[in-house]
Amino acid sequence: AQKVTQAQTEISVVEKEDVTLDCVYETRDTTYYLFWYKQPPSGELVFLIRRNSFDEQNEISGRYSWNFQKSTSSFNFTITASQVVDSAVYFCALVGAGNMLTFGGGTRLMVKP
Amino acid sequence: SAVISQKPSRDICQRGTSLTIQCQVDSQVTMMFWYRQQPGQSLTLIATANQGSEATYESGFVIDKFPISRPNLTFSTLTVSNMSPEDSSIYLCSVPFKTGREKAEAFFGQGTRLTVV
């Protein structure tokens, strides 16, 4: 069975602060993929990143960065210099051999001006 | 990458009625997934729709309540039957991705925001 845990249900920061969203996963599959999605108030899911289990390189994309630690089964997401437009619910998700996504509970990020 | 068109984008329905949500993909896919997201909650898989066979439902979801059609490799529908306010949710269709050595993407429709009154 697969499981994704996002321990932080809600985070509130002030604009320009850095914020890290935590994600811990469980899977028995040796090959798997990890994802982060953003869900703004409009409801659509916006794909942010994917990572496969064989690639532990950290990635940076603009103000976003991801830290994949296989040893601790974590795939954390950091937003640098947060902006009000970053306010959304963020989901971490996992897919293994079954091809369907297992989602974490989501973290609601509120960035205040 | 796949493009998924889902409709309606939102609807307000009377309790006891049914709503059919459509999902059209711009390429042929073997499996399609239907998810439900209740207010303030995460996404939960309802069922997997395979072309040419009956859908596979997850625990807690039954065919009588959520019948699914999969007439071809690019289209699927999900019906929410005999609706009650507890069915108010966002419903999303999704297609899987190429796994293995190829890069993987996961694709979602725009979602259907259903409110039952």
PDB file of C-alpha atoms in Angstrom:
ATOM      1  CA  ALA A   1       0.000   0.000   0.000  1.00  0.00           C
ATOM      2  CA  GLN A   2       1.090   3.533  -0.677  1.00  0.00           C
ATOM      3  CA  LYS A   3       0.769   6.482   1.609  1.00  0.00           C
ATOM      4  CA  VAL A   4       1.677  10.140   1.401  1.00  0.00           C
ATOM      5  CA  THR A   5       1.729  12.316   4.501  1.00  0.00           C
ATOM      6  CA  GLN A   6       1.743  16.080   4.571  1.00  0.00           C
ATOM      7  CA  ALA A   7       1.908  16.861   8.257  1.00  0.00           C
ATOM      8  CA  GLN A   8       1.317  20.579   7.823  1.00  0.00           C
ATOM      9  CA  THR A   9      -2.360  21.183   7.142  1.00  0.00           C
ATOM     10  CA  GLU A  10      -2.034  24.960   7.068  1.00  0.00           C
ATOM     11  CA  ILE A  11       0.861  27.406   6.947  1.00  0.00           C
ATOM     12  CA  SER A  12       0.665  31.170   7.127  1.00  0.00           C
ATOM     13  CA  VAL A  13       3.599  33.399   6.202  1.00  0.00           C
ATOM     14  CA  VAL A  14       4.198  37.013   5.384  1.00  0.00           C
ATOM     15  CA  GLU A  15       5.177  37.938   1.870  1.00  0.00           C
ATOM     16  CA  LYS A  16       8.892  37.519   1.076  1.00  0.00           C
ATOM     17  CA  GLU A  17       9.383  34.865   3.717  1.00  0.00           C
ATOM     18  CA  ASP A  18      10.723  31.480   2.683  1.00  0.00           C
ATOM     19  CA  VAL A  19       8.481  28.504   3.382  1.00  0.00           C
ATOM     20  CA  THR A  20       9.023  24.743   3.218  1.00  0.00           C
ATOM     21  CA  LEU A  21       6.215  22.261   2.704  1.00  0.00           C
ATOM     22  CA  ASP A  22       6.940  18.780   3.996  1.00  0.00           C
ATOM     23  CA  CYS A  23       6.058  15.498   2.309  1.00  0.00           C
ATOM     24  CA  VAL A  24       6.804  11.993   3.558  1.00  0.00           C
ATOM     25  CA  TYR A  25       5.833   8.908   1.609  1.00  0.00           C
ATOM     26  CA  GLU A  26       5.594   5.150   1.956  1.00  0.00           C
ATOM     27  CA  THR A  27       5.713   2.623  -0.840  1.00  0.00           C
ATOM     28  CA  ARG A  28       6.931  -0.922  -1.453  1.00  0.00           C
ATOM     29  CA  ASP A  29       7.593  -0.248  -5.104  1.00  0.00           C
ATOM     30  CA  THR A  30      11.228   0.166  -6.085  1.00  0.00           C
ATOM     31  CA  THR A  31      10.296   2.360  -9.020  1.00  0.00           C
ATOM     32  CA  TYR A  32       7.994   5.229  -8.294  1.00  0.00           C
ATOM     33  CA  TYR A  33       7.358   8.864  -9.106  1.00  0.00           C
ATOM     34  CA  LEU A  34       6.697  11.791  -6.821  1.00  0.00           C
ATOM     35  CA  PHE A  35       4.748  14.880  -7.746  1.00  0.00           C
ATOM     36  CA  TRP A  36       3.842  18.264  -6.384  1.00  0.00           C
ATOM     37  CA  TYR A  37       0.650  20.005  -7.480  1.00  0.00           C
ATOM     38  CA  LYS A  38      -0.730  23.432  -6.732  1.00  0.00           C
ATOM     39  CA  GLN A  39      -4.465  23.953  -6.411  1.00  0.00           C
ATOM     40  CA  PRO A  40      -5.513  27.614  -6.437  1.00  0.00           C
ATOM     41  CA  PRO A  41      -8.993  28.648  -5.286  1.00  0.00           C
ATOM     42  CA  SER A  42     -10.343  28.045  -8.792  1.00  0.00           C
ATOM     43  CA  GLY A  43      -9.918  24.307  -8.192  1.00  0.00           C
ATOM     44  CA  GLU A  44      -7.802  23.114 -11.075  1.00  0.00           C
ATOM     45  CA  LEU A  45      -4.666  21.123 -10.360  1.00  0.00           C
ATOM     46  CA  VAL A  46      -1.470  22.718 -11.601  1.00  0.00           C
ATOM     47  CA  PHE A  47       1.441  20.364 -12.109  1.00  0.00           C
ATOM     48  CA  LEU A  48       4.675  21.680 -10.553  1.00  0.00           C
ATOM     49  CA  ILE A  49       7.224  18.883 -10.627  1.00  0.00           C
ATOM     50  CA  ARG A  50       7.796  15.166 -10.891  1.00  0.00           C
ATOM     51  CA  ARG A  51      10.698  13.141  -9.594  1.00  0.00           C
ATOM     52  CA  ASN A  52      11.498   9.486 -10.196  1.00  0.00           C
ATOM     53  CA  SER A  53      12.898   7.239  -7.524  1.00  0.00           C
ATOM     54  CA  PHE A  54      16.265   6.923  -9.229  1.00  0.00           C
ATOM     55  CA  ASP A  55      16.986  10.608  -9.395  1.00  0.00           C
ATOM     56  CA  GLU A  56      17.835  12.199  -6.081  1.00  0.00           C
ATOM     57  CA  GLN A  57      19.150  15.400  -7.523  1.00  0.00           C
ATOM     58  CA  ASN A  58      17.566  18.450  -6.013  1.00  0.00           C
ATOM     59  CA  GLU A  59      15.887  20.798  -8.411  1.00  0.00           C
ATOM     60  CA  ILE A  60      15.425  24.527  -8.533  1.00  0.00           C
ATOM     61  CA  SER A  61      12.974  26.347 -10.744  1.00  0.00           C
ATOM     62  CA  GLY A  62      12.861  30.058 -10.110  1.00  0.00           C
ATOM     63  CA  ARG A  63      11.642  30.585  -6.567  1.00  0.00           C
ATOM     64  CA  TYR A  64      10.744  26.902  -6.199  1.00  0.00           C
ATOM     65  CA  SER A  65      13.091  24.170  -5.067  1.00  0.00           C
ATOM     66  CA  TRP A  66      12.628  20.537  -4.162  1.00  0.00           C
ATOM     67  CA  ASN A  67      14.663  18.329  -1.862  1.00  0.00           C
ATOM     68  CA  PHE A  68      14.285  14.593  -2.472  1.00  0.00           C
ATOM     69  CA  GLN A  69      15.779  12.422   0.281  1.00  0.00           C
ATOM     70  CA  LYS A  70      15.245   8.742  -0.421  1.00  0.00           C
ATOM     71  CA  SER A  71      16.883   7.763   2.882  1.00  0.00           C
ATOM     72  CA  THR A  72      14.133   9.532   4.806  1.00  0.00           C
ATOM     73  CA  SER A  73      11.386   9.023   2.192  1.00  0.00           C
ATOM     74  CA  SER A  74      10.822  12.738   1.961  1.00  0.00           C
ATOM     75  CA  PHE A  75      10.206  15.112  -0.919  1.00  0.00           C
ATOM     76  CA  ASN A  76      10.037  18.617   0.503  1.00  0.00           C
ATOM     77  CA  PHE A  77       9.129  21.757  -1.401  1.00  0.00           C
ATOM     78  CA  THR A  78      10.525  25.206  -0.643  1.00  0.00           C
ATOM     79  CA  ILE A  79       9.224  28.518  -1.919  1.00  0.00           C
ATOM     80  CA  THR A  80      11.740  31.324  -1.618  1.00  0.00           C
ATOM     81  CA  ALA A  81      10.592  34.913  -1.179  1.00  0.00           C
ATOM     82  CA  SER A  82       6.925  33.924  -1.104  1.00  0.00           C
ATOM     83  CA  GLN A  83       4.316  36.035  -2.850  1.00  0.00           C
ATOM     84  CA  VAL A  84       0.591  36.469  -2.319  1.00  0.00           C
ATOM     85  CA  VAL A  85      -0.025  34.594  -5.579  1.00  0.00           C
ATOM     86  CA  ASP A  86       1.562  31.524  -4.012  1.00  0.00           C
ATOM     87  CA  SER A  87      -1.457  31.188  -1.742  1.00  0.00           C
ATOM     88  CA  ALA A  88      -3.040  27.862  -2.596  1.00  0.00           C
ATOM     89  CA  VAL A  89      -3.334  24.282  -1.462  1.00  0.00           C
ATOM     90  CA  TYR A  90      -0.303  22.205  -2.350  1.00  0.00           C
ATOM     91  CA  PHE A  91      -0.481  18.455  -2.793  1.00  0.00           C
ATOM     92  CA  CYS A  92       2.305  15.933  -2.776  1.00  0.00           C
ATOM     93  CA  ALA A  93       1.513  12.708  -4.626  1.00  0.00           C
ATOM     94  CA  LEU A  94       3.043   9.353  -5.400  1.00  0.00           C
ATOM     95  CA  VAL A  95       2.591   6.857  -8.207  1.00  0.00           C
ATOM     96  CA  GLY A  96       4.043   3.402  -8.293  1.00  0.00           C
ATOM     97  CA  ALA A  97       3.305   0.283 -10.234  1.00  0.00           C
ATOM     98  CA  GLY A  98      -0.434   0.800 -10.092  1.00  0.00           C
ATOM     99  CA  ASN A  99      -0.308   3.931 -12.262  1.00  0.00           C
ATOM    100  CA  MET A 100      -2.766   5.905 -10.171  1.00  0.00           C
ATOM    101  CA  LEU A 101      -1.796   8.802  -7.939  1.00  0.00           C
ATOM    102  CA  THR A 102      -1.974   8.621  -4.186  1.00  0.00           C
ATOM    103  CA  PHE A 103      -2.299  12.103  -2.755  1.00  0.00           C
ATOM    104  CA  GLY A 104      -1.236  13.543   0.545  1.00  0.00           C
ATOM    105  CA  GLY A 105      -3.760  15.479   2.567  1.00  0.00           C
ATOM    106  CA  GLY A 106      -2.584  18.797   1.204  1.00  0.00           C
ATOM    107  CA  THR A 107      -1.078  21.879   2.810  1.00  0.00           C
ATOM    108  CA  ARG A 108      -2.945  25.163   2.641  1.00  0.00           C
ATOM    109  CA  LEU A 109      -0.461  27.988   2.249  1.00  0.00           C
ATOM    110  CA  MET A 110      -1.554  31.521   2.997  1.00  0.00           C
ATOM    111  CA  VAL A 111       0.822  34.314   2.094  1.00  0.00           C
ATOM    112  CA  LYS A 112      -0.139  37.611   3.629  1.00  0.00           C
ATOM    113  CA  PRO A 113       0.943  40.932   2.165  1.00  0.00           C
TER     114      PRO A 113
ATOM    115  CA  SER B   1       1.684  15.459 -23.068  1.00  0.00           C
ATOM    116  CA  ALA B   2      -2.045  14.803 -22.998  1.00  0.00           C
ATOM    117  CA  VAL B   3      -4.786  17.380 -23.102  1.00  0.00           C
ATOM    118  CA  ILE B   4      -7.952  16.583 -21.218  1.00  0.00           C
ATOM    119  CA  SER B   5     -11.242  18.395 -21.639  1.00  0.00           C
ATOM    120  CA  GLN B   6     -13.711  17.934 -18.853  1.00  0.00           C
ATOM    121  CA  LYS B   7     -17.224  19.274 -18.693  1.00  0.00           C
ATOM    122  CA  PRO B   8     -19.219  20.740 -17.169  1.00  0.00           C
ATOM    123  CA  SER B   9     -16.787  22.869 -15.214  1.00  0.00           C
ATOM    124  CA  ARG B  10     -19.394  23.440 -12.539  1.00  0.00           C
ATOM    125  CA  ASP B  11     -23.023  22.739 -11.836  1.00  0.00           C
ATOM    126  CA  ILE B  12     -25.614  23.238  -9.155  1.00  0.00           C
ATOM    127  CA  CYS B  13     -28.026  20.335  -8.943  1.00  0.00           C
ATOM    128  CA  GLN B  14     -31.128  19.411  -7.012  1.00  0.00           C
ATOM    129  CA  ARG B  15     -30.929  16.504  -4.613  1.00  0.00           C
ATOM    130  CA  GLY B  16     -32.235  13.264  -6.039  1.00  0.00           C
ATOM    131  CA  THR B  17     -31.121  14.065  -9.567  1.00  0.00           C
ATOM    132  CA  SER B  18     -28.116  12.742 -11.486  1.00  0.00           C
ATOM    133  CA  LEU B  19     -25.259  14.486 -13.254  1.00  0.00           C
ATOM    134  CA  THR B  20     -23.013  13.044 -15.938  1.00  0.00           C
ATOM    135  CA  ILE B  21     -19.500  14.414 -16.237  1.00  0.00           C
ATOM    136  CA  GLN B  22     -17.629  13.967 -19.491  1.00  0.00           C
ATOM    137  CA  CYS B  23     -13.911  13.620 -20.034  1.00  0.00           C
ATOM    138  CA  GLN B  24     -12.316  13.783 -23.474  1.00  0.00           C
ATOM    139  CA  VAL B  25      -8.630  13.095 -24.071  1.00  0.00           C
ATOM    140  CA  ASP B  26      -6.747  14.151 -27.172  1.00  0.00           C
ATOM    141  CA  SER B  27      -4.898  10.836 -27.418  1.00  0.00           C
ATOM    142  CA  GLN B  28      -5.726   7.202 -26.858  1.00  0.00           C
ATOM    143  CA  VAL B  29      -5.180   5.959 -23.317  1.00  0.00           C
ATOM    144  CA  THR B  30      -5.848   2.546 -21.864  1.00  0.00           C
ATOM    145  CA  MET B  31      -6.796   3.696 -18.384  1.00  0.00           C
ATOM    146  CA  MET B  32      -8.608   6.719 -17.093  1.00  0.00           C
ATOM    147  CA  PHE B  33      -9.078   7.602 -13.461  1.00  0.00           C
ATOM    148  CA  TRP B  34     -11.866   9.437 -11.679  1.00  0.00           C
ATOM    149  CA  TYR B  35     -11.151  11.290  -8.446  1.00  0.00           C
ATOM    150  CA  ARG B  36     -13.330  13.077  -5.938  1.00  0.00           C
ATOM    151  CA  GLN B  37     -12.228  15.975  -3.781  1.00  0.00           C
ATOM    152  CA  GLN B  38     -14.641  16.830  -1.016  1.00  0.00           C
ATOM    153  CA  PRO B  39     -14.505  20.363   0.416  1.00  0.00           C
ATOM    154  CA  GLY B  40     -11.279  20.958   2.278  1.00  0.00           C
ATOM    155  CA  GLN B  41     -10.087  17.422   1.620  1.00  0.00           C
ATOM    156  CA  SER B  42      -7.542  15.694  -0.535  1.00  0.00           C
ATOM    157  CA  LEU B  43      -8.224  13.764  -3.715  1.00  0.00           C
ATOM    158  CA  THR B  44      -9.618  10.268  -3.426  1.00  0.00           C
ATOM    159  CA  LEU B  45      -9.682   7.777  -6.262  1.00  0.00           C
ATOM    160  CA  ILE B  46     -13.203   6.698  -7.144  1.00  0.00           C
ATOM    161  CA  ALA B  47     -12.507   4.190  -9.880  1.00  0.00           C
ATOM    162  CA  THR B  48     -10.336   3.171 -12.790  1.00  0.00           C
ATOM    163  CA  ALA B  49     -12.074   3.100 -16.164  1.00  0.00           C
ATOM    164  CA  ASN B  50     -10.691   0.615 -18.683  1.00  0.00           C
ATOM    165  CA  GLN B  51     -11.890   0.503 -22.237  1.00  0.00           C
ATOM    166  CA  GLY B  52     -13.767  -2.679 -22.998  1.00  0.00           C
ATOM    167  CA  SER B  53     -14.313  -3.786 -19.432  1.00  0.00           C
ATOM    168  CA  GLU B  54     -16.146  -2.705 -16.334  1.00  0.00           C
ATOM    169  CA  ALA B  55     -14.633  -0.028 -14.190  1.00  0.00           C
ATOM    170  CA  THR B  56     -12.756  -1.004 -11.055  1.00  0.00           C
ATOM    171  CA  TYR B  57     -14.087   0.782  -7.985  1.00  0.00           C
ATOM    172  CA  GLU B  58     -12.180   1.678  -4.847  1.00  0.00           C
ATOM    173  CA  SER B  59     -13.408   0.842  -1.409  1.00  0.00           C
ATOM    174  CA  GLY B  60     -16.366   2.977  -0.466  1.00  0.00           C
ATOM    175  CA  PHE B  61     -17.522   3.623  -4.027  1.00  0.00           C
ATOM    176  CA  VAL B  62     -20.111   1.523  -5.871  1.00  0.00           C
ATOM    177  CA  ILE B  63     -21.258   1.294  -9.447  1.00  0.00           C
ATOM    178  CA  ASP B  64     -24.877   2.090  -8.669  1.00  0.00           C
ATOM    179  CA  LYS B  65     -23.893   5.453  -7.244  1.00  0.00           C
ATOM    180  CA  PHE B  66     -21.082   6.289  -9.674  1.00  0.00           C
ATOM    181  CA  PRO B  67     -21.674   4.489 -12.970  1.00  0.00           C
ATOM    182  CA  ILE B  68     -18.846   4.941 -15.433  1.00  0.00           C
ATOM    183  CA  SER B  69     -18.776   4.521 -19.164  1.00  0.00           C
ATOM    184  CA  ARG B  70     -15.701   4.046 -21.327  1.00  0.00           C
ATOM    185  CA  PRO B  71     -16.921   3.640 -24.900  1.00  0.00           C
ATOM    186  CA  ASN B  72     -13.519   4.212 -26.525  1.00  0.00           C
ATOM    187  CA  LEU B  73      -9.908   5.013 -25.758  1.00  0.00           C
ATOM    188  CA  THR B  74     -10.370   8.785 -25.701  1.00  0.00           C
ATOM    189  CA  PHE B  75     -13.588   9.283 -23.753  1.00  0.00           C
ATOM    190  CA  SER B  76     -15.174   8.474 -20.422  1.00  0.00           C
ATOM    191  CA  THR B  77     -18.134   9.611 -18.360  1.00  0.00           C
ATOM    192  CA  LEU B  78     -18.821   9.532 -14.653  1.00  0.00           C
ATOM    193  CA  THR B  79     -22.390   9.836 -13.409  1.00  0.00           C
ATOM    194  CA  VAL B  80     -23.183  10.934  -9.887  1.00  0.00           C
ATOM    195  CA  SER B  81     -26.572   9.342  -9.231  1.00  0.00           C
ATOM    196  CA  ASN B  82     -29.359  10.241  -6.847  1.00  0.00           C
ATOM    197  CA  MET B  83     -27.354  13.133  -5.511  1.00  0.00           C
ATOM    198  CA  SER B  84     -27.374  14.409  -1.966  1.00  0.00           C
ATOM    199  CA  PRO B  85     -25.579  17.432  -0.486  1.00  0.00           C
ATOM    200  CA  GLU B  86     -22.794  15.088   0.638  1.00  0.00           C
ATOM    201  CA  ASP B  87     -21.899  14.610  -3.028  1.00  0.00           C
ATOM    202  CA  SER B  88     -20.908  18.255  -3.330  1.00  0.00           C
ATOM    203  CA  SER B  89     -17.282  17.992  -4.405  1.00  0.00           C
ATOM    204  CA  ILE B  90     -14.834  18.592  -7.194  1.00  0.00           C
ATOM    205  CA  TYR B  91     -14.657  15.634  -9.547  1.00  0.00           C
ATOM    206  CA  LEU B  92     -11.578  15.195 -11.711  1.00  0.00           C
ATOM    207  CA  CYS B  93     -10.662  12.815 -14.456  1.00  0.00           C
ATOM    208  CA  SER B  94      -7.072  11.843 -15.012  1.00  0.00           C
ATOM    209  CA  VAL B  95      -4.980   9.806 -17.363  1.00  0.00           C
ATOM    210  CA  PRO B  96      -1.862   7.909 -16.369  1.00  0.00           C
ATOM    211  CA  PHE B  97       1.591   8.386 -17.624  1.00  0.00           C
ATOM    212  CA  LYS B  98       4.473   6.549 -19.068  1.00  0.00           C
ATOM    213  CA  THR B  99       6.501   4.932 -16.384  1.00  0.00           C
ATOM    214  CA  GLY B 100       9.797   3.193 -16.524  1.00  0.00           C
ATOM    215  CA  ARG B 101      12.750   5.039 -17.917  1.00  0.00           C
ATOM    216  CA  GLU B 102      10.682   7.673 -19.662  1.00  0.00           C
ATOM    217  CA  LYS B 103       9.726  10.817 -17.904  1.00  0.00           C
ATOM    218  CA  ALA B 104       6.324  10.701 -16.319  1.00  0.00           C
ATOM    219  CA  GLU B 105       3.546  13.201 -16.370  1.00  0.00           C
ATOM    220  CA  ALA B 106       0.183  13.017 -14.769  1.00  0.00           C
ATOM    221  CA  PHE B 107      -2.656  14.830 -16.429  1.00  0.00           C
ATOM    222  CA  PHE B 108      -5.895  16.080 -15.037  1.00  0.00           C
ATOM    223  CA  GLY B 109      -9.005  17.590 -16.451  1.00  0.00           C
ATOM    224  CA  GLN B 110     -10.031  21.018 -15.256  1.00  0.00           C
ATOM    225  CA  GLY B 111     -12.383  19.492 -12.724  1.00  0.00           C
ATOM    226  CA  THR B 112     -16.130  19.694 -12.232  1.00  0.00           C
ATOM    227  CA  ARG B 113     -17.268  21.621  -9.188  1.00  0.00           C
ATOM    228  CA  LEU B 114     -20.585  20.113  -8.146  1.00  0.00           C
ATOM    229  CA  THR B 115     -22.911  21.669  -5.611  1.00  0.00           C
ATOM    230  CA  VAL B 116     -26.014  19.757  -4.567  1.00  0.00           C
ATOM    231  CA  VAL B 117     -28.796  21.749  -2.986  1.00  0.00           C
TER     232      VAL B 117
END
